[in-house]
Tab-separated table of C-alpha atoms in Angstrom:
chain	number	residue	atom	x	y	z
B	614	UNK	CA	-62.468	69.357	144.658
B	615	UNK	CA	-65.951	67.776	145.037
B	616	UNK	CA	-67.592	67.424	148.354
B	617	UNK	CA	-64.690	67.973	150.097
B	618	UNK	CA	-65.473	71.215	148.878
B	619	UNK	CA	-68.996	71.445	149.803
B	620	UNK	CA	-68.942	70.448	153.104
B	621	UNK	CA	-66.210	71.878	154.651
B	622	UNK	CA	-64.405	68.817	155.311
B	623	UNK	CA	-60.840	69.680	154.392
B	624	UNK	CA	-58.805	68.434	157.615
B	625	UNK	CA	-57.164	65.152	157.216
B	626	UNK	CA	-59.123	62.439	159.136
B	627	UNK	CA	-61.668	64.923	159.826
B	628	UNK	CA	-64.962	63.287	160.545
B	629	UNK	CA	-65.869	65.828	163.441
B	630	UNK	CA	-67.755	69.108	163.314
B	631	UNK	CA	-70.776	67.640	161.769
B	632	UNK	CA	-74.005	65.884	163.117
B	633	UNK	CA	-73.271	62.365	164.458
B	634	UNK	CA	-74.611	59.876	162.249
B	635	UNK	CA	-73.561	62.292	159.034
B	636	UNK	CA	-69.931	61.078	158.147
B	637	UNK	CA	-70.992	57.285	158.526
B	638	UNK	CA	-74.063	57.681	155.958
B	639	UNK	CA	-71.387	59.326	154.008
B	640	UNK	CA	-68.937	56.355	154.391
B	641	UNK	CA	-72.089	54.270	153.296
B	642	UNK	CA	-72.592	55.720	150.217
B	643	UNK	CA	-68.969	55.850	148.858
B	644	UNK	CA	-68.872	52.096	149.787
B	645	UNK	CA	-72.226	51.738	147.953
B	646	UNK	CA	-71.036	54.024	145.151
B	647	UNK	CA	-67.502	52.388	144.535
B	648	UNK	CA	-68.939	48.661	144.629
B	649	UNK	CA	-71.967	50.277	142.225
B	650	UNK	CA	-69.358	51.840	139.793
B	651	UNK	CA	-67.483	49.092	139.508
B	652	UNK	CA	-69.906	46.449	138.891
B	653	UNK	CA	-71.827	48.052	136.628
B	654	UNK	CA	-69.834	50.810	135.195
B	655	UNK	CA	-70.599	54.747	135.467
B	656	UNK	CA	-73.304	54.718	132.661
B	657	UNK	CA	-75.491	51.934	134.159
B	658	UNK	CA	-75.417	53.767	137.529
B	659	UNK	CA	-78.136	55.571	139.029
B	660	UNK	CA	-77.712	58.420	141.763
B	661	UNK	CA	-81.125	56.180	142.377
B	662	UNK	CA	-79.714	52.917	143.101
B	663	UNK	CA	-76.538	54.096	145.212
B	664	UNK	CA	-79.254	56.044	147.794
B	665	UNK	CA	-81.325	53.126	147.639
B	666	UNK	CA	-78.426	50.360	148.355
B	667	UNK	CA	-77.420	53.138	150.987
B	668	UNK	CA	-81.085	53.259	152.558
B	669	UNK	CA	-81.442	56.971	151.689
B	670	UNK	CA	-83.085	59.228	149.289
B	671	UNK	CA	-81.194	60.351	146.738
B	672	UNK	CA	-81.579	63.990	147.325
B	673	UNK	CA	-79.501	63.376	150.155
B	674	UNK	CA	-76.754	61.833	147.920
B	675	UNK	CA	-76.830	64.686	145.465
B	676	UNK	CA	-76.892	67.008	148.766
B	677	UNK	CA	-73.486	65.382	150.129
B	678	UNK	CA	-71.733	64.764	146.782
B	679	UNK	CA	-73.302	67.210	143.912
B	680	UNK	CA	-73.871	65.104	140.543
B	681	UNK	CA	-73.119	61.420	140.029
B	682	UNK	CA	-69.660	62.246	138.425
B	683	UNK	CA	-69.060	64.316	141.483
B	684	UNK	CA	-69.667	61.185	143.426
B	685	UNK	CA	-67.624	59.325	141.283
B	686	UNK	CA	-64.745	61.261	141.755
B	687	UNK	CA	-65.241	61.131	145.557
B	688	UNK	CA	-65.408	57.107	145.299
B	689	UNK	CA	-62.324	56.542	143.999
B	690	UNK	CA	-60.679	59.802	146.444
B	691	UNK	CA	-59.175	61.575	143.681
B	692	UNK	CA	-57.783	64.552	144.930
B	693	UNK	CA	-58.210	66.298	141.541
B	694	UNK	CA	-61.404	66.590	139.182
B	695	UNK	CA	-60.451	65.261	136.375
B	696	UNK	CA	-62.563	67.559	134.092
B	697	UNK	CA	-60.347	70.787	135.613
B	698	UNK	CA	-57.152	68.715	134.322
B	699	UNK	CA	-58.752	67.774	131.103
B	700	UNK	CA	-60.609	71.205	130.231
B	701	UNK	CA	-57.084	72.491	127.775
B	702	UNK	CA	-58.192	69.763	125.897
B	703	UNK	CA	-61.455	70.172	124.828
B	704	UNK	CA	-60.364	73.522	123.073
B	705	UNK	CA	-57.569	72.204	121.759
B	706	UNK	CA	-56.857	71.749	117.881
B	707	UNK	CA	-57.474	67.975	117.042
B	708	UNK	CA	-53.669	68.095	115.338
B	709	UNK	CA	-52.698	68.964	118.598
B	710	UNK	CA	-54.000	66.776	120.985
B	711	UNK	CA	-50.950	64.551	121.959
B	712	UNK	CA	-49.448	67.710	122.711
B	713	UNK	CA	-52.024	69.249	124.852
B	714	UNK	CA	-52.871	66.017	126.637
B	715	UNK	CA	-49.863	65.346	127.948
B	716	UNK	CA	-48.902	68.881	128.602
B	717	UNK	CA	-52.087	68.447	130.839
B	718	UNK	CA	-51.427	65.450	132.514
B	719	UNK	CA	-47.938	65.805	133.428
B	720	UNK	CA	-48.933	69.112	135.222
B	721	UNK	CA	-51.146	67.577	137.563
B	722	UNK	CA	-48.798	64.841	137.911
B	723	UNK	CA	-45.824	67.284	138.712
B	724	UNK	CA	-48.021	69.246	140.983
B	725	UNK	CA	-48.134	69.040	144.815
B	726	UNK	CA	-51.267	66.863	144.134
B	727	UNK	CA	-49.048	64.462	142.276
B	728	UNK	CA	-47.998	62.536	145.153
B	729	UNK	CA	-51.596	61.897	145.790
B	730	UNK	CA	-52.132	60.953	141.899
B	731	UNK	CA	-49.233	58.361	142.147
B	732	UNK	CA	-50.219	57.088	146.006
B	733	UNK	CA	-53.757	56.110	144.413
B	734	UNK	CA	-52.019	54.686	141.202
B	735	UNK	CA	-50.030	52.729	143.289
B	736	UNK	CA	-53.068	51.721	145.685
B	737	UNK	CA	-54.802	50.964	142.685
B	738	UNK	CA	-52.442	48.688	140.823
B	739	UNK	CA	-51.499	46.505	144.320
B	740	UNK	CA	-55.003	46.024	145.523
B	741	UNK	CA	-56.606	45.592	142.077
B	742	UNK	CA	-59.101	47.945	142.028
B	743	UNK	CA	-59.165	48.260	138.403
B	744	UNK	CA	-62.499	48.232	137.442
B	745	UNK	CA	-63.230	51.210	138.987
B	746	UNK	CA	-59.941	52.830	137.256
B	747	UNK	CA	-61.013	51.329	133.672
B	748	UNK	CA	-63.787	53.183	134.401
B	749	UNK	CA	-62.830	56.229	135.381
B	750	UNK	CA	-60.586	56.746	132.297
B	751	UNK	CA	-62.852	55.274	129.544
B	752	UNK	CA	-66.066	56.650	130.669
B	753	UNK	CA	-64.959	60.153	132.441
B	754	UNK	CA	-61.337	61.071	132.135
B	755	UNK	CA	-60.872	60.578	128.677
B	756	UNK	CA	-64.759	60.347	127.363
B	757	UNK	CA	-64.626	63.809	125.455
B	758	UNK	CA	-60.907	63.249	124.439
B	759	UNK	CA	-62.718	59.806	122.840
B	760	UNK	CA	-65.559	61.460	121.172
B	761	UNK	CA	-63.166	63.529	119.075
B	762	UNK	CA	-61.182	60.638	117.822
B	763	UNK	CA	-63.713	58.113	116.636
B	764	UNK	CA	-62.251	57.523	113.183
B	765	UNK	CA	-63.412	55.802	111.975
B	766	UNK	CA	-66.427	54.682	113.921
B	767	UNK	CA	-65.709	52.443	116.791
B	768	UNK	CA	-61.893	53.097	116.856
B	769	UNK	CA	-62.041	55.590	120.018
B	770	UNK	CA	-61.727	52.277	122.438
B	771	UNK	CA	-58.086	51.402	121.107
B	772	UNK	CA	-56.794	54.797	120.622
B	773	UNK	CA	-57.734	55.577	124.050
B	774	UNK	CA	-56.399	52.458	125.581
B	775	UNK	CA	-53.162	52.947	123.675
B	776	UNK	CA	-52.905	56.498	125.148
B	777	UNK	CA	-53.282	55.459	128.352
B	778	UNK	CA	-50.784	53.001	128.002
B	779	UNK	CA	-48.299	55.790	127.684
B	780	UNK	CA	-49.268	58.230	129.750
B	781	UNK	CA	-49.584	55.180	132.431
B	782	UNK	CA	-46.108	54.149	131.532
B	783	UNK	CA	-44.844	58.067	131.766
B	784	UNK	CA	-46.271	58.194	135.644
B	785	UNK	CA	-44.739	55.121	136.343
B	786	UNK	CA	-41.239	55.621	135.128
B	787	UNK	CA	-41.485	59.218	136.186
B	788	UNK	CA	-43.242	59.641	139.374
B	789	UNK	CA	-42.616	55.532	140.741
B	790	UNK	CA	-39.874	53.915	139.110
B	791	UNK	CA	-37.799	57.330	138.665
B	792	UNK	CA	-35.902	56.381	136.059
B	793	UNK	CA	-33.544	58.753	134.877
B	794	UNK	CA	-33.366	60.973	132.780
B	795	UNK	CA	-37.180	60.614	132.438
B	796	UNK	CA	-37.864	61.187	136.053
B	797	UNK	CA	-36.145	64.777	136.545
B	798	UNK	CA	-36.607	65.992	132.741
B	799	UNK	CA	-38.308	69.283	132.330
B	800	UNK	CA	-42.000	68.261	131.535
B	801	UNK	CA	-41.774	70.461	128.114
B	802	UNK	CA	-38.701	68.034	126.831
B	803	UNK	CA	-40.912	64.828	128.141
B	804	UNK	CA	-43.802	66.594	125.983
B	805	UNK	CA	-41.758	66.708	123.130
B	806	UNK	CA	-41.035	63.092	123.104
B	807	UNK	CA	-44.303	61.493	124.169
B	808	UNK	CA	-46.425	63.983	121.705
B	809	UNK	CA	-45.732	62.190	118.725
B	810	UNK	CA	-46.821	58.846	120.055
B	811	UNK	CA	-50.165	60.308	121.621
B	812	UNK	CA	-50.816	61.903	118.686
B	813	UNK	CA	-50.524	58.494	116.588
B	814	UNK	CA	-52.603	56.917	118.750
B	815	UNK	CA	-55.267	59.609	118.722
B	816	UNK	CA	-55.476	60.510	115.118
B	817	UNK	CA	-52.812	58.638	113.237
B	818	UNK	CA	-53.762	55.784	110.751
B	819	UNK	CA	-53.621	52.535	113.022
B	820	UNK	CA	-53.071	48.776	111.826
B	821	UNK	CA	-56.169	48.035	113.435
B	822	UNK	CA	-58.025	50.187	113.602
B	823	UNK	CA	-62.039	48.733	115.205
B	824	UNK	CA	-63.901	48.302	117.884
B	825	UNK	CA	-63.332	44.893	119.619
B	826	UNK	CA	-60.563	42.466	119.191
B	827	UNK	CA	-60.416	39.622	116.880
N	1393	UNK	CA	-34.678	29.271	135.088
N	1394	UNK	CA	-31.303	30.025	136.863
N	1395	UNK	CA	-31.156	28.313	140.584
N	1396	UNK	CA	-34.303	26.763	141.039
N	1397	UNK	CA	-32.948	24.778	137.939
N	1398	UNK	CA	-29.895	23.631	139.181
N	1399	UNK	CA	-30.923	22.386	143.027
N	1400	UNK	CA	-33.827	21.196	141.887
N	1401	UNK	CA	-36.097	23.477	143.937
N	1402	UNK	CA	-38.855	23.405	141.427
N	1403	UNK	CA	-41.968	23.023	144.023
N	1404	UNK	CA	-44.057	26.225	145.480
N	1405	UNK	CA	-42.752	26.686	149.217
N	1406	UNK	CA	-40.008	23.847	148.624
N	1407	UNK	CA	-37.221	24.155	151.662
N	1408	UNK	CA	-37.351	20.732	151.936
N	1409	UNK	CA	-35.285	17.972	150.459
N	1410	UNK	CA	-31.982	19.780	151.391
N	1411	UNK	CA	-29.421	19.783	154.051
N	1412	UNK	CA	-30.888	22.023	156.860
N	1413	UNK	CA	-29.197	25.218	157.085
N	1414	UNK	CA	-28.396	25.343	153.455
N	1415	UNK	CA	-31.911	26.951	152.927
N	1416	UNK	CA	-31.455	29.227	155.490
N	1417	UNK	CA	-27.962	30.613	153.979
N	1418	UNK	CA	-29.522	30.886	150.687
N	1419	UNK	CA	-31.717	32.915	151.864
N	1420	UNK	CA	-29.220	34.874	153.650
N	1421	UNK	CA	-27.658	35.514	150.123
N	1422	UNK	CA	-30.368	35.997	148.347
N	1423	UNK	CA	-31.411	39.309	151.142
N	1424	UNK	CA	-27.591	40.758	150.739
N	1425	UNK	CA	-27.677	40.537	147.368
N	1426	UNK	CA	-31.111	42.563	147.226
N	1427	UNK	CA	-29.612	45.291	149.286
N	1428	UNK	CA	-26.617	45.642	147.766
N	1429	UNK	CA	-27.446	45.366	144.518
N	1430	UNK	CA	-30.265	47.694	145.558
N	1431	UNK	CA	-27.720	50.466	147.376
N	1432	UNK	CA	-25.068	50.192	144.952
N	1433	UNK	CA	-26.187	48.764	141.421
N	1434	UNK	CA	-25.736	45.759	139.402
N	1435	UNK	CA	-21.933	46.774	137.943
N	1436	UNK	CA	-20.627	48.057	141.960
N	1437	UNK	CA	-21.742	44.703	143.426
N	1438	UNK	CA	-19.183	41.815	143.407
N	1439	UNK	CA	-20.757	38.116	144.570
N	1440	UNK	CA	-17.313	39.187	147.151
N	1441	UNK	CA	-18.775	41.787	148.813
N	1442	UNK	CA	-22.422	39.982	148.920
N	1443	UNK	CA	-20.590	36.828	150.256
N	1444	UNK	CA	-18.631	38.339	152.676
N	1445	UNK	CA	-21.854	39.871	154.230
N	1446	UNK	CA	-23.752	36.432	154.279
N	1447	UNK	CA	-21.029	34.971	156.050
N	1448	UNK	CA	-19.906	32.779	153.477
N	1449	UNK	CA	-17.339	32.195	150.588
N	1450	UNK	CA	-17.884	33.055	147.016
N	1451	UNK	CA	-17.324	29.660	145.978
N	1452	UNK	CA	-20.413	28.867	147.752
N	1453	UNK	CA	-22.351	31.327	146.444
N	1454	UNK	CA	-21.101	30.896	142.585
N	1455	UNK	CA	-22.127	27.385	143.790
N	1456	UNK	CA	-25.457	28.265	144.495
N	1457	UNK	CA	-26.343	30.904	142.171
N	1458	UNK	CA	-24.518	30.953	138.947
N	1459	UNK	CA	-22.725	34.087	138.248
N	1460	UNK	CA	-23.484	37.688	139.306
N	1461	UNK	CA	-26.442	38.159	136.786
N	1462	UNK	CA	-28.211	34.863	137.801
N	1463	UNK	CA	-27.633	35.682	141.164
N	1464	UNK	CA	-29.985	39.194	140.796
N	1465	UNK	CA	-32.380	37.679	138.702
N	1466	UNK	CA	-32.901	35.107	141.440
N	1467	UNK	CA	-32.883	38.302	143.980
N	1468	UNK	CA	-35.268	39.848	142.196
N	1469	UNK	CA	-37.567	36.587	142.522
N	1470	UNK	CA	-37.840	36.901	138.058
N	1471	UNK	CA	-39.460	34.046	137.275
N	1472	UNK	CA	-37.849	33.709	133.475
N	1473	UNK	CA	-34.215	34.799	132.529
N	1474	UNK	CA	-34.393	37.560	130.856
N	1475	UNK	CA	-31.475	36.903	128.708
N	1476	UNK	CA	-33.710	34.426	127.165
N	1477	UNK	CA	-36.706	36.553	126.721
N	1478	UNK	CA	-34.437	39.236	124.751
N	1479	UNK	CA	-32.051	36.878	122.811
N	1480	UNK	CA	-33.963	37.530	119.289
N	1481	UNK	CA	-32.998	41.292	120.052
N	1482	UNK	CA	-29.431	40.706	119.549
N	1483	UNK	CA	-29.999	38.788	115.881
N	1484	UNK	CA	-32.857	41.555	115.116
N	1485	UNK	CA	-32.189	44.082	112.151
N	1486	UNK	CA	-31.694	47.707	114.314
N	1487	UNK	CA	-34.907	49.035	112.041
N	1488	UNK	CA	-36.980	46.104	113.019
N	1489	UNK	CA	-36.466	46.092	116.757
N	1490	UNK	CA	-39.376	48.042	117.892
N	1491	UNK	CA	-41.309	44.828	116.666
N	1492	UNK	CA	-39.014	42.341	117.687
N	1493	UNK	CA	-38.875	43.698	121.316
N	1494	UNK	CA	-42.650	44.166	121.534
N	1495	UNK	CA	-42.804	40.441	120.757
N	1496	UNK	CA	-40.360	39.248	122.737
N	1497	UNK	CA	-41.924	41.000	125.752
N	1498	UNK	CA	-45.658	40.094	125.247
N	1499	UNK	CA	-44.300	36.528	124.087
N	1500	UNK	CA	-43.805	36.460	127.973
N	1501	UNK	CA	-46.198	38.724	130.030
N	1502	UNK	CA	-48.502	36.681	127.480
N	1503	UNK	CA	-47.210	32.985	128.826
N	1504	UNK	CA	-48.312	31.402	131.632
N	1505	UNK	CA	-45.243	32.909	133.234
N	1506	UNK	CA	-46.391	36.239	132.976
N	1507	UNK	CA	-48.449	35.667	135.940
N	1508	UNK	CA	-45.626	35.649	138.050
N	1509	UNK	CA	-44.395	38.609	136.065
N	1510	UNK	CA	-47.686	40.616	136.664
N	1511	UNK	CA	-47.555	39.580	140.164
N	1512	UNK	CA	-43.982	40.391	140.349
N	1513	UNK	CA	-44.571	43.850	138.912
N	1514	UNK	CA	-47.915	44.860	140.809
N	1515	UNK	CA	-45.611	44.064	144.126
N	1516	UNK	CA	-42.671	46.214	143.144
N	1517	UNK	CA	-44.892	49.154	142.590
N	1518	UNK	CA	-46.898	48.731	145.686
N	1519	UNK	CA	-43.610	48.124	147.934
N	1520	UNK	CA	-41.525	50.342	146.008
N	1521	UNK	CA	-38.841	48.017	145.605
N	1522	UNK	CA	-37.589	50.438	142.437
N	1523	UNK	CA	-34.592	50.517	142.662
N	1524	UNK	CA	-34.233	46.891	142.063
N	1525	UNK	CA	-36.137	47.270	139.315
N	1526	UNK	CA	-34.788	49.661	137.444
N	1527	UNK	CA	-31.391	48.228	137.723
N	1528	UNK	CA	-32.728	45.582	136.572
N	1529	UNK	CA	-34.092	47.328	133.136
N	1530	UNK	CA	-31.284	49.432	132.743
N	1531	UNK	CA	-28.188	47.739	133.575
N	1532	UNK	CA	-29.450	44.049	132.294
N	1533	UNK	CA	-32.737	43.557	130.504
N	1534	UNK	CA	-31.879	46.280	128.403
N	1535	UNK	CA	-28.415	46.538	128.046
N	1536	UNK	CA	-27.468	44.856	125.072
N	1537	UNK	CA	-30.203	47.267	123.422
N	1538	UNK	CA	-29.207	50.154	125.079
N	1539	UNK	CA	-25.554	49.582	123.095
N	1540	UNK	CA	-27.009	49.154	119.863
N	1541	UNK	CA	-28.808	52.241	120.422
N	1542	UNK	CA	-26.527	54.674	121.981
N	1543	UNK	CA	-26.994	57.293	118.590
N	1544	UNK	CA	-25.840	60.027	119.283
N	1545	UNK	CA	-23.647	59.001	121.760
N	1546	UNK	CA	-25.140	59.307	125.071
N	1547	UNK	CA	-28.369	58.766	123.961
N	1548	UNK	CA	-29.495	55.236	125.127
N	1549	UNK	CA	-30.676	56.346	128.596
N	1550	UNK	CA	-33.176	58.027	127.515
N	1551	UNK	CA	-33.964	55.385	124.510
N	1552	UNK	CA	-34.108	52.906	126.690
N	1553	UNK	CA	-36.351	54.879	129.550
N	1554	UNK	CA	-38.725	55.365	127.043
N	1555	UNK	CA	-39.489	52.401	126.140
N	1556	UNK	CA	-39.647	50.956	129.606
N	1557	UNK	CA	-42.393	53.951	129.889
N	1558	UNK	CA	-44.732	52.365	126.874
N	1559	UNK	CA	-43.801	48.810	127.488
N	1560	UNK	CA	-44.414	49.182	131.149
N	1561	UNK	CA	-47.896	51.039	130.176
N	1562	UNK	CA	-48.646	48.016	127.981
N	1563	UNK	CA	-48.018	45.587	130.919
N	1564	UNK	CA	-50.291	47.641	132.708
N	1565	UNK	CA	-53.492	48.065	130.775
N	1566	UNK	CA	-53.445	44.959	129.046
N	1567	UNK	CA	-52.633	42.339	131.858
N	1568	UNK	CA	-53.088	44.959	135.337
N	1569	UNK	CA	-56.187	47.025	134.211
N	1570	UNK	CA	-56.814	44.499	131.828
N	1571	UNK	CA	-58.521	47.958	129.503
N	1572	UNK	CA	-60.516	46.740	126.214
N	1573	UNK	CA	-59.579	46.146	123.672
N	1574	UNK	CA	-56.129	46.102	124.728
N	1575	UNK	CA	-56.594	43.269	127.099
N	1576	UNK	CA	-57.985	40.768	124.850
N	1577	UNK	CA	-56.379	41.982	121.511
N	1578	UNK	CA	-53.947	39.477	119.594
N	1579	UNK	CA	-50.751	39.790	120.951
N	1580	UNK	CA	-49.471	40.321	117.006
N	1581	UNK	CA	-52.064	42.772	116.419
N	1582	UNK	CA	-51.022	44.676	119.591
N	1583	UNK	CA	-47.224	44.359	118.699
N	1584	UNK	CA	-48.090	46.212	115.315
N	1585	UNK	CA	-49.957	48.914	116.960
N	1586	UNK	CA	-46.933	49.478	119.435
N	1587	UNK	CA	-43.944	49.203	117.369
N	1588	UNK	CA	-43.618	52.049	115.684
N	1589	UNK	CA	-43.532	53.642	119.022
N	1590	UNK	CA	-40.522	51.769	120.374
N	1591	UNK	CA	-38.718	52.176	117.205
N	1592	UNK	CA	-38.922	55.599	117.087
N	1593	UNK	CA	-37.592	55.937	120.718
N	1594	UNK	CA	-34.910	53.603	119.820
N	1595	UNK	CA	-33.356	55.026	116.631
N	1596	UNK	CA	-35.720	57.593	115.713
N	1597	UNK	CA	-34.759	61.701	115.644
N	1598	UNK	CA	-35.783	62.239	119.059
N	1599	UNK	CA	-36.393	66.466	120.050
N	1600	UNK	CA	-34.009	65.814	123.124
N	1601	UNK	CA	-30.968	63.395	122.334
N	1602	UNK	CA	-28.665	63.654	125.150
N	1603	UNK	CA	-27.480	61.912	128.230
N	1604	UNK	CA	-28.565	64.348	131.019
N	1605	UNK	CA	-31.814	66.180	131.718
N	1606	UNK	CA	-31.440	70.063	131.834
């Protein structure tokens, strides 16, 4: 969606039709980026630091790759910005959520971009890449989804983690696994019967309900 | 638990200490059996067939293995029986078993066998070894469940798929992703947050009870 977008460069392996010397200092700065991101997280990431690392300014890297959550998304090659998936939600009622979330999730993952959504999922899980994935969902995906359920303070963490849980779990017995009748239900039934849980997890009155563990 | 028990094959990269060729037709047995049991399922695979293709009798592979199920759970490379890991589901009250699986399961993903589980898992996904794997869940792991389940009749397919999809999503943030606080949380503490989840899918009033998507 990002700088795919931006520069033109839509063909698969396409690194041609621009300046020589362009698509490597690209390369260099996703490298930079992705090793940034996941060492330190997306907060405690400058656009700064990745041009510097990279040995360029970083009007160059906001000229390639737009704003540092553009650049995120680039790092880690989704092929879908997160915030289009995730936009239902923010106008959604808070009763509602579970609903809405995975009403939004399952789309993308039942799209034609799915297969790219479950490719990087399973890239992700076999070469262990998970920082940058922890990241991704905590601090972008599922940061204004967070923000909404803080209750009480400090609680978002868990709920999040336990509603990515699911919806991990969903992708994987859906799109990987296949297991039937989850893999060819209608995503409206598969709705229905996830919902509930989400919404538990987002709003419902948890056991433990607190920041950190014991 | 089941063969490497009973020859004595305890050490990492052991072929030694055996007759030669004996390794070499275990093997043998052990890649038949993956295929078959892969192409045709658990219940349409007789140790006949899969000894017939290795070239040997069924003595010698009842010999070798155990029965049919120890044979696939040494296929499948499982480093714990599973019929252990899920023997207090049997004795467990049907409106405590949410709980009693979640324990169960973490009791072992949380053991120092669960490396070999994680490892096990992250490899299936990246391969795409699934269809092992979800014989695996569905015709052993959780069959004995999936009976007690089956409400209204024809039921326990789905039951049972969906909670492979949370368990599977617990697996994965808390020992794969390794997402805070999930990944450091008391495995009791965790088991209280999931429960109600699982027991729902198992006996609960699910929107779509019925064998067969639409």
């Amino acid at each position: 969606m990002v700088n795919a977008h931006e520069t033109g460069d839509r063909r698969p392996n396409t690194r041609t039709g621009r300046r020589p010397g362009e698509s490597t200092t690209k390369d260099t700065i996703l490298a930079v980026a992705r090793t940034r991101f996941a060492d330190a997280g997306f907060d405690k990431t400058s656009i700064r630091a990745i041009a510097a690392d990279s040995g360029v300014d970083a009007a160059l890297v906001h000229h390639y790759f737009g704003t540092k959550r553009d650049l995120f998304v680039a790092a880690i090659a989704l092929p879908i910005d997160p915030a289009e998936v995730l936009k239902p939600i923010r106008s959604a009622q808070l009763d509602n959520l579970g609903a809405t979330l995975a009403t939004a999730v399952l789309q993308v993952w039942d799209s034609e971009n799915g297969e790219s959504v479950v490719a990087a999922f399973r890239s992700i899980i076999a070469d262990g890449d998970t920082d940058l994935i922890s990241t991704f969902l905590l601090q972008i995906a599922l940061k204004d989804v967070a923000q909404r359920v803080n209750h009480p303070v400090g609680s978002a963490p868990l709920r999040v983690n336990l509603v990515a849980s699911q919806m991990a779990g969903v992708l994987l017995t859906r799109h990987v696994l296949e297991l039937e009748p989850i893999a060819s239900m209608p995503a409206d039934e598969l709705v229905a019967l996830v919902a509930p849980t989400l919404q538990r997890y987002l709003t419902g009155d948890l056991p433990t309900t607190r920041t950190s563990p014991g």
